[in-house]
PDB file of C-alpha atoms in Angstrom:
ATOM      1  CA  UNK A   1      29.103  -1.726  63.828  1.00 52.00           C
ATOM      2  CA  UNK A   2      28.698   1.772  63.398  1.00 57.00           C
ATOM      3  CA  UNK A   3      25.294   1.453  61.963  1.00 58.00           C
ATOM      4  CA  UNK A   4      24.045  -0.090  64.723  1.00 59.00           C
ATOM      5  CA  UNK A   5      25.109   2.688  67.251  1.00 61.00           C
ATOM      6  CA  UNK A   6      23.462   5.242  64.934  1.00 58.00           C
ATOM      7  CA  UNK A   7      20.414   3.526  64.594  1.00 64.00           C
ATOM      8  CA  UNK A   8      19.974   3.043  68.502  1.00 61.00           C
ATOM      9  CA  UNK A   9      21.073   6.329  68.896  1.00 58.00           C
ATOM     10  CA  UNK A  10      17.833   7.436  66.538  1.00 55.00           C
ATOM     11  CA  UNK A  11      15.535   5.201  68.206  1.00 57.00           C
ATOM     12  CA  UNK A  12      16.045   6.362  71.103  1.00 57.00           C
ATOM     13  CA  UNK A  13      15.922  10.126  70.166  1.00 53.00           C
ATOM     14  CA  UNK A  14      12.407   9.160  68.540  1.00 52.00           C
ATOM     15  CA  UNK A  15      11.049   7.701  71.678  1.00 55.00           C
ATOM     16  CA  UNK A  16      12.159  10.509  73.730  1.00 55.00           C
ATOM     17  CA  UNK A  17      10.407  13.312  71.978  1.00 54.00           C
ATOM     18  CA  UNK A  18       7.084  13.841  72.385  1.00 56.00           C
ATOM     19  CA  UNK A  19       4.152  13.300  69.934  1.00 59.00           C
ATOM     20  CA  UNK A  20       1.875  16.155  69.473  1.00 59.00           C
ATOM     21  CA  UNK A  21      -1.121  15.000  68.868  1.00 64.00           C
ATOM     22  CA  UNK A  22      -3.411  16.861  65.983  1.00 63.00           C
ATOM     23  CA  UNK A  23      -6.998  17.574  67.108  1.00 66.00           C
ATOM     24  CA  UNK A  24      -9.485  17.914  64.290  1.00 64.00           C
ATOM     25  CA  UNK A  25     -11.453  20.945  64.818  1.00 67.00           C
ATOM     26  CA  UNK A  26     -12.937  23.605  63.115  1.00 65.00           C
ATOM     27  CA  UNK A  27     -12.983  27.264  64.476  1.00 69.00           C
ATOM     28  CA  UNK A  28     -17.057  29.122  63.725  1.00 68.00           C
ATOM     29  CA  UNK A  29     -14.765  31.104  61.499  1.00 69.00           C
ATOM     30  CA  UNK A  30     -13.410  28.412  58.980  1.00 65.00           C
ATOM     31  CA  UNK A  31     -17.256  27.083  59.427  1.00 63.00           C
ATOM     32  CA  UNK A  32     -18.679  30.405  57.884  1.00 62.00           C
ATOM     33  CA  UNK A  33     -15.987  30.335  54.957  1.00 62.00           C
ATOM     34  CA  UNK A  34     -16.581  27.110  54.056  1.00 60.00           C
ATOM     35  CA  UNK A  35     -20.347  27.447  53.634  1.00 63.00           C
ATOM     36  CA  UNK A  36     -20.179  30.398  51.426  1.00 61.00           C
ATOM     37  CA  UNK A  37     -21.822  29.366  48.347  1.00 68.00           C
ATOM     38  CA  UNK A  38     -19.343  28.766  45.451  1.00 70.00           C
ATOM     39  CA  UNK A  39     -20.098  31.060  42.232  1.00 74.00           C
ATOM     40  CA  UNK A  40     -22.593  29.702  39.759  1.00 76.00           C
ATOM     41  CA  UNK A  41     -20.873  28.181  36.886  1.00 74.00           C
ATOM     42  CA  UNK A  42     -22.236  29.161  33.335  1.00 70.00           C
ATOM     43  CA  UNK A  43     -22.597  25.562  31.524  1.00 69.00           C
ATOM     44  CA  UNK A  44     -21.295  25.080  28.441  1.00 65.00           C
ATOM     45  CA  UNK A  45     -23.712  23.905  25.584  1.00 75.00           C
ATOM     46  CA  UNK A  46     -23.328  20.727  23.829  1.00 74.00           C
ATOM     47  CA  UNK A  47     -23.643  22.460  20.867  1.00 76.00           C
ATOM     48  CA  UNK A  48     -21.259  25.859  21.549  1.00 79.00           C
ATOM     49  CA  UNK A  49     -18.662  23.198  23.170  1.00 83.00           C
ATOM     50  CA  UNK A  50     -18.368  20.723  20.108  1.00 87.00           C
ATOM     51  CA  UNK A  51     -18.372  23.538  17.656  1.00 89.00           C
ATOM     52  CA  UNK A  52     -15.307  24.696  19.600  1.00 90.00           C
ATOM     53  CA  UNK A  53     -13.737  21.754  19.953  1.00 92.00           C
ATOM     54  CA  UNK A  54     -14.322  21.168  16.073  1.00 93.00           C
ATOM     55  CA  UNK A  55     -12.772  24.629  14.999  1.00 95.00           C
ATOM     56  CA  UNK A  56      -9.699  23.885  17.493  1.00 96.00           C
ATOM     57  CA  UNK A  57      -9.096  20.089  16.099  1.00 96.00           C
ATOM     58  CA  UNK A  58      -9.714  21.398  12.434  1.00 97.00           C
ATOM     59  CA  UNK A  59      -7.338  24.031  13.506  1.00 98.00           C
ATOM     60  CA  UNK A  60      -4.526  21.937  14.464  1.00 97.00           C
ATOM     61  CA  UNK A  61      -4.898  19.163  12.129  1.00 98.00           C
ATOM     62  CA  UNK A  62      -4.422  22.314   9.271  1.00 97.00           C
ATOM     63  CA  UNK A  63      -1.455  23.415  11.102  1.00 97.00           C
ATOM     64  CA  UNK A  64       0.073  20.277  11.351  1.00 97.00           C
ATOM     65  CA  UNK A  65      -1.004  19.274   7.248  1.00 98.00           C
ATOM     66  CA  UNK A  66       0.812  23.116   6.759  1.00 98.00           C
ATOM     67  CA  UNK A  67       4.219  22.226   8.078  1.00 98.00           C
ATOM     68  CA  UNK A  68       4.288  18.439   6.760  1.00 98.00           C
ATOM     69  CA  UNK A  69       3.174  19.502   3.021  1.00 98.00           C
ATOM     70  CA  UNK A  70       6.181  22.651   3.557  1.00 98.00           C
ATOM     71  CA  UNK A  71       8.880  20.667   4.832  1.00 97.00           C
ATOM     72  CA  UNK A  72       8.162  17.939   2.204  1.00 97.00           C
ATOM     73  CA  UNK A  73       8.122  21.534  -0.866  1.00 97.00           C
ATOM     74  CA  UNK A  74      11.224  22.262   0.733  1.00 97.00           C
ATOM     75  CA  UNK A  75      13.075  18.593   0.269  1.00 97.00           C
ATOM     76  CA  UNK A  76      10.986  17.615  -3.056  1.00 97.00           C
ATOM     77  CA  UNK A  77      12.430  21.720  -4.156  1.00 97.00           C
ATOM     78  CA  UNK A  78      16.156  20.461  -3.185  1.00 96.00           C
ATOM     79  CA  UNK A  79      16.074  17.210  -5.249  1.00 96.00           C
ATOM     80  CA  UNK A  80      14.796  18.916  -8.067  1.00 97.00           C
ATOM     81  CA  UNK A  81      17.288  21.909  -7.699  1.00 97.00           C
ATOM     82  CA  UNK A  82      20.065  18.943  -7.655  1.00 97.00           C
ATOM     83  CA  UNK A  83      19.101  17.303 -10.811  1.00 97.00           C
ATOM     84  CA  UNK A  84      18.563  20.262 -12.485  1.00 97.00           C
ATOM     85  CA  UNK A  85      22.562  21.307 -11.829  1.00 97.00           C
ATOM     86  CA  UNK A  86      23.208  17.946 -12.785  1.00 97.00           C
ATOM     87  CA  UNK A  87      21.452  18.079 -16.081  1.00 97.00           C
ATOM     88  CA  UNK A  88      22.797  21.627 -16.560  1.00 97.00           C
ATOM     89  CA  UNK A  89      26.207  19.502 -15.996  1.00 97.00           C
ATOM     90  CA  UNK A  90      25.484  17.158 -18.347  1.00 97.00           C
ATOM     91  CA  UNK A  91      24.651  18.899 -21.548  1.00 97.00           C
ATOM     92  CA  UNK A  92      27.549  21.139 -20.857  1.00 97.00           C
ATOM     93  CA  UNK A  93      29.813  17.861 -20.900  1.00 97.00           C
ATOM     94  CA  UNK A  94      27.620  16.909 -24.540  1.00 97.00           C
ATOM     95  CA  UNK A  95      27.479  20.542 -25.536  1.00 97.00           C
ATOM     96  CA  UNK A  96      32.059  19.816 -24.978  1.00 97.00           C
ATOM     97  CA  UNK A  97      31.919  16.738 -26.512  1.00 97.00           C
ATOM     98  CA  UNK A  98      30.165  17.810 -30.134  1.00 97.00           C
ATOM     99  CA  UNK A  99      32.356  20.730 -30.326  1.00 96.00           C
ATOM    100  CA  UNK A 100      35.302  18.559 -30.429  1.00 96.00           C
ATOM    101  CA  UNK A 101      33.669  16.099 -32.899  1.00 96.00           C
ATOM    102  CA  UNK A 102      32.927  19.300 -35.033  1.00 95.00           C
ATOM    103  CA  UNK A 103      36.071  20.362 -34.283  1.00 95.00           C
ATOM    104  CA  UNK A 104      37.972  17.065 -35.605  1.00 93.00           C
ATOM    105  CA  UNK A 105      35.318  16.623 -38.595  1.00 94.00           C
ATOM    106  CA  UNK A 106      36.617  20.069 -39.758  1.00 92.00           C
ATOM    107  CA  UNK A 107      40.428  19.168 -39.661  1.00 92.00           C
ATOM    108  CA  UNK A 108      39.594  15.589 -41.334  1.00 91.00           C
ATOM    109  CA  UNK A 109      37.947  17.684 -44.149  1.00 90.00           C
ATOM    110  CA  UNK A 110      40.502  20.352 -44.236  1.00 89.00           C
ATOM    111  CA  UNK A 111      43.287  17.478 -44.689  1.00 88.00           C
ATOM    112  CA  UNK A 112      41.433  15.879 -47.607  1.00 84.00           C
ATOM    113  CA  UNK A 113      40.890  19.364 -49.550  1.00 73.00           C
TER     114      UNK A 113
END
């Protein structure tokens, strides 16, 4: 119910103010400044733009082969840093484990002297 009494109230505020109209004219002085001539533009060669455009792709494609073949160093580096410390891990736990054989070799012999 409300609605309605707003939107009345808005049509009728509409209707009641007047429209200015916009006149399309141009003033001698916007005339002059839009005839000025526009400066010349030096074209760019065929040639002079596809070398640049080669050296900037080349560019980026090297930057982006840079960061992929470093952040693959850097994870292929980690794995191999892990299983080293795990080998290193390892042939401590052998390196233990013949010590002890020694170990109870040498008692079985020294029992049998």
């Amino acid at each position: 119910m409300a609605s309605r009494i707003l939107i009345g109230g808005a049509r009728s505020a509409a209707a009641a103010a007047p429209r200015a109209a916009r006149s399309f004219h141009a003033t001698p002085r916007s005339l002059a400044d839009a005839t000025a001539p526009l400066p010349a533009r030096k074209p760019v060669g065929a040639f002079r733009g596809g070398l640049f455009g080669f050296l900037l792709g080349s560019t980026l494609a090297g930057a982006g082969v840079y960061g992929y073949v470093l952040r693959e160093y850097k994870a292929s580096n980690e794995l191999l840093t892990e299983d080293i410390y795990a080998l290193q891990a390892a042939c401590q736990r052998l390196n233990t484990y013949v010590q002890q054989l020694e170990e109870k070799m040498d008692a079985a012999e020294r029992k049998k002297k």
